[in-house]
Structure formats: C-alpha cells, structure tokens
Amino acid sequence: MRALSRSVLALVALAALPTAPAAAQDEPPRVRVEEPRVGPAYPMAFVARILRRHRRELLRCAEHAYARRGAVPSPTAIRFTITDEGKAEALRVEGGGPEAAEAREAFRRCLRARMSRWRFPRPPGGAKLHVRVPLLEALGR
C-alpha cells in the first residue's frame, strides 16, 4: 500500500512539473505585429449617395415627426445595418432627450418604412455592415 502511495505521489509530482524548460519560461512572450488584413472597403460614399437620393424622404419624416408634435428636432444620428442583400435594417435614432421621445419614435417609424424600400450596394463578402450617420449630414445640411 505504501509503494502504491509513493507511485501516486510520484505521478502527481511529475504532472505538476512544467512541460517547457525553465529558461523558456523566463523569456518574455514573443509577439509579432503585422498589418491588419481586411477585406475590400465599403466606402461611406456609397451610403452618402443613397441618402442624398432620398433626402426629401428624410426631410419629410423629420418634419412630420417633429413639427407636428412641437418638438425641436434633436436626434444627432441614425444607425442602421446594411444586410448582405443591400437592405437597411435595425434602424435606430440617437440623441434627444426624454421630452422628444415620442417625436423620435415617430421619426424612426417613418424612416424605417421609407428605408425598407431603399437598396444599398451589397457589402463585400456577404457580411452585414453597421452604419452611423450624423443626422445633419444625412439631411444634407
């Protein structure tokens, strides 16, 4: 029984030993920095071109949502995702305080209905592209 205990202790001691030589553990890890590899770029000009083409729709949605509710147009940006098919989805309107929440939601609903018909160039590689556009830029001001 005692021999078995010594064998088990020896195995446990061997298992606890580091597998690399001690000198290798004292060396700092080697890190090689390379240029990042990315796929083809999706120029923001593609998005800007579509937004310019639909500028009147953007303005109508803003006027409808804010002017009718007496709220000051306060959103600062719109965020959306361009799908692998070139469709806009997951639209969010950023900015504005709680007093403009109803107007902001009306603007988002109106804009979502319009953007569902828009087509953007497809992102490369079948990926989804997340876009944030400042609102004044989107409205062309």
CSV table of C-alpha atoms in Angstrom, one decimal:
chain,number,residue,atom,x,y,z
A,1,MET,CA,0.0,0.0,0.0
A,2,ARG,CA,2.9,2.3,0.9
A,3,ALA,CA,4.5,1.6,-2.5
A,4,LEU,CA,1.3,2.5,-4.2
A,5,SER,CA,1.1,5.8,-2.3
A,6,ARG,CA,4.7,6.6,-3.4
A,7,SER,CA,3.8,5.8,-7.0
A,8,VAL,CA,0.8,8.1,-6.9
A,9,LEU,CA,2.8,10.9,-5.3
A,10,ALA,CA,5.5,10.5,-8.0
A,11,LEU,CA,2.9,10.7,-10.7
A,12,VAL,CA,1.3,13.8,-9.1
A,13,ALA,CA,4.7,15.4,-8.8
A,14,LEU,CA,5.5,14.6,-12.5
A,15,ALA,CA,2.2,16.0,-13.6
A,16,ALA,CA,2.9,19.3,-11.7
A,17,LEU,CA,6.2,19.8,-13.5
A,18,PRO,CA,6.2,22.4,-16.2
A,19,THR,CA,6.5,21.0,-19.7
A,20,ALA,CA,8.8,23.7,-21.0
A,21,PRO,CA,12.3,24.2,-19.8
A,22,ALA,CA,12.7,26.8,-17.0
A,23,ALA,CA,14.8,29.1,-19.2
A,24,ALA,CA,12.0,29.3,-21.8
A,25,GLN,CA,9.5,30.4,-19.1
A,26,ASP,CA,11.7,33.3,-18.1
A,27,GLU,CA,11.8,34.7,-21.6
A,28,PRO,CA,9.1,37.3,-22.4
A,29,PRO,CA,6.5,36.1,-24.9
A,30,ARG,CA,7.3,36.9,-28.5
A,31,VAL,CA,4.7,39.0,-30.2
A,32,ARG,CA,4.8,39.7,-33.9
A,33,VAL,CA,2.7,42.7,-35.1
A,34,GLU,CA,1.6,42.6,-38.7
A,35,GLU,CA,-0.6,44.9,-40.8
A,36,PRO,CA,-4.3,44.0,-40.2
A,37,ARG,CA,-5.8,42.1,-43.1
A,38,VAL,CA,-9.2,43.4,-44.0
A,39,GLY,CA,-11.5,42.7,-46.9
A,40,PRO,CA,-12.4,45.3,-49.5
A,41,ALA,CA,-13.5,48.6,-48.1
A,42,TYR,CA,-17.1,49.8,-48.3
A,43,PRO,CA,-16.8,53.5,-49.0
A,44,MET,CA,-19.0,55.8,-47.0
A,45,ALA,CA,-19.7,57.5,-50.3
A,46,PHE,CA,-22.0,54.5,-51.2
A,47,VAL,CA,-24.1,55.3,-48.2
A,48,ALA,CA,-24.0,59.1,-48.8
A,49,ARG,CA,-25.1,58.6,-52.4
A,50,ILE,CA,-28.2,56.7,-51.3
A,51,LEU,CA,-29.0,59.2,-48.5
A,52,ARG,CA,-28.7,62.1,-50.9
A,53,ARG,CA,-31.0,60.3,-53.4
A,54,HIS,CA,-33.6,60.0,-50.6
A,55,ARG,CA,-33.0,63.4,-48.9
A,56,ARG,CA,-36.6,64.5,-49.4
A,57,GLU,CA,-38.0,61.4,-47.7
A,58,LEU,CA,-35.6,62.1,-44.8
A,59,LEU,CA,-36.8,65.7,-44.5
A,60,ARG,CA,-40.5,64.7,-44.8
A,61,CYS,CA,-40.1,62.2,-42.0
A,62,ALA,CA,-38.3,64.7,-39.8
A,63,GLU,CA,-40.9,67.4,-40.4
A,64,HIS,CA,-43.8,65.0,-39.9
A,65,ALA,CA,-42.4,63.7,-36.6
A,66,TYR,CA,-41.1,66.9,-35.0
A,67,ALA,CA,-43.1,69.8,-36.4
A,68,ARG,CA,-46.5,68.1,-35.7
A,69,ARG,CA,-45.5,67.3,-32.1
A,70,GLY,CA,-44.0,70.8,-31.4
A,71,ALA,CA,-40.7,69.1,-30.6
A,72,VAL,CA,-37.3,70.5,-31.5
A,73,PRO,CA,-35.5,68.1,-33.9
A,74,SER,CA,-32.9,66.8,-31.6
A,75,PRO,CA,-31.7,63.5,-32.8
A,76,THR,CA,-28.0,63.5,-33.6
A,77,ALA,CA,-27.5,60.4,-35.7
A,78,ILE,CA,-29.2,57.5,-37.3
A,79,ARG,CA,-27.8,53.9,-37.1
A,80,PHE,CA,-28.7,51.0,-39.2
A,81,THR,CA,-27.4,47.8,-40.6
A,82,ILE,CA,-26.9,47.1,-44.3
A,83,THR,CA,-27.6,43.4,-44.9
A,84,ASP,CA,-25.8,41.1,-47.3
A,85,GLU,CA,-28.7,41.8,-49.7
A,86,GLY,CA,-28.2,45.6,-49.5
A,87,LYS,CA,-31.3,46.2,-47.4
A,88,ALA,CA,-31.4,48.6,-44.4
A,89,GLU,CA,-32.5,47.0,-41.1
A,90,ALA,CA,-32.3,47.6,-37.4
A,91,LEU,CA,-32.7,51.4,-37.6
A,92,ARG,CA,-32.1,53.4,-34.5
A,93,VAL,CA,-32.3,57.1,-34.0
A,94,GLU,CA,-29.8,58.5,-31.5
A,95,GLY,CA,-29.9,61.7,-29.4
A,96,GLY,CA,-32.5,63.9,-28.0
A,97,GLY,CA,-33.9,64.0,-24.5
A,98,PRO,CA,-36.9,62.2,-23.0
A,99,GLU,CA,-39.1,65.2,-23.9
A,100,ALA,CA,-38.7,64.3,-27.6
A,101,ALA,CA,-39.1,60.5,-27.2
A,102,GLU,CA,-42.5,60.4,-28.9
A,103,ALA,CA,-41.3,62.5,-31.9
A,104,ARG,CA,-38.1,60.5,-32.1
A,105,GLU,CA,-40.1,57.2,-32.3
A,106,ALA,CA,-42.4,58.7,-34.9
A,107,PHE,CA,-39.3,59.7,-36.9
A,108,ARG,CA,-37.8,56.2,-36.6
A,109,ARG,CA,-41.1,54.6,-37.7
A,110,CYS,CA,-41.4,56.9,-40.7
A,111,LEU,CA,-37.8,56.5,-41.7
A,112,ARG,CA,-37.9,52.7,-41.3
A,113,ALA,CA,-40.9,52.5,-43.7
A,114,ARG,CA,-39.0,54.5,-46.3
A,115,MET,CA,-35.7,52.8,-45.9
A,116,SER,CA,-37.3,49.4,-46.3
A,117,ARG,CA,-37.5,50.2,-50.0
A,118,TRP,CA,-34.0,51.6,-50.4
A,119,ARG,CA,-31.2,49.4,-51.8
A,120,PHE,CA,-27.6,50.0,-50.9
A,121,PRO,CA,-24.6,48.3,-52.6
A,122,ARG,CA,-24.1,44.9,-51.1
A,123,PRO,CA,-21.2,44.8,-48.6
A,124,PRO,CA,-18.3,42.7,-49.7
A,125,GLY,CA,-18.0,39.1,-48.6
A,126,GLY,CA,-21.7,38.7,-47.7
A,127,ALA,CA,-21.2,40.5,-44.3
A,128,LYS,CA,-23.5,42.9,-42.6
A,129,LEU,CA,-22.3,46.5,-42.3
A,130,HIS,CA,-23.2,48.7,-39.3
A,131,VAL,CA,-23.5,52.4,-40.3
A,132,ARG,CA,-23.8,55.5,-38.2
A,133,VAL,CA,-24.6,58.8,-40.0
A,134,PRO,CA,-24.9,62.2,-38.3
A,135,LEU,CA,-28.4,63.4,-38.9
A,136,LEU,CA,-27.4,66.8,-40.3
A,137,GLU,CA,-25.2,65.1,-42.8
A,138,ALA,CA,-28.0,62.7,-43.7
A,139,LEU,CA,-30.3,65.6,-44.3
A,140,GLY,CA,-27.6,67.3,-46.4
A,141,ARG,CA,-27.3,70.4,-44.3
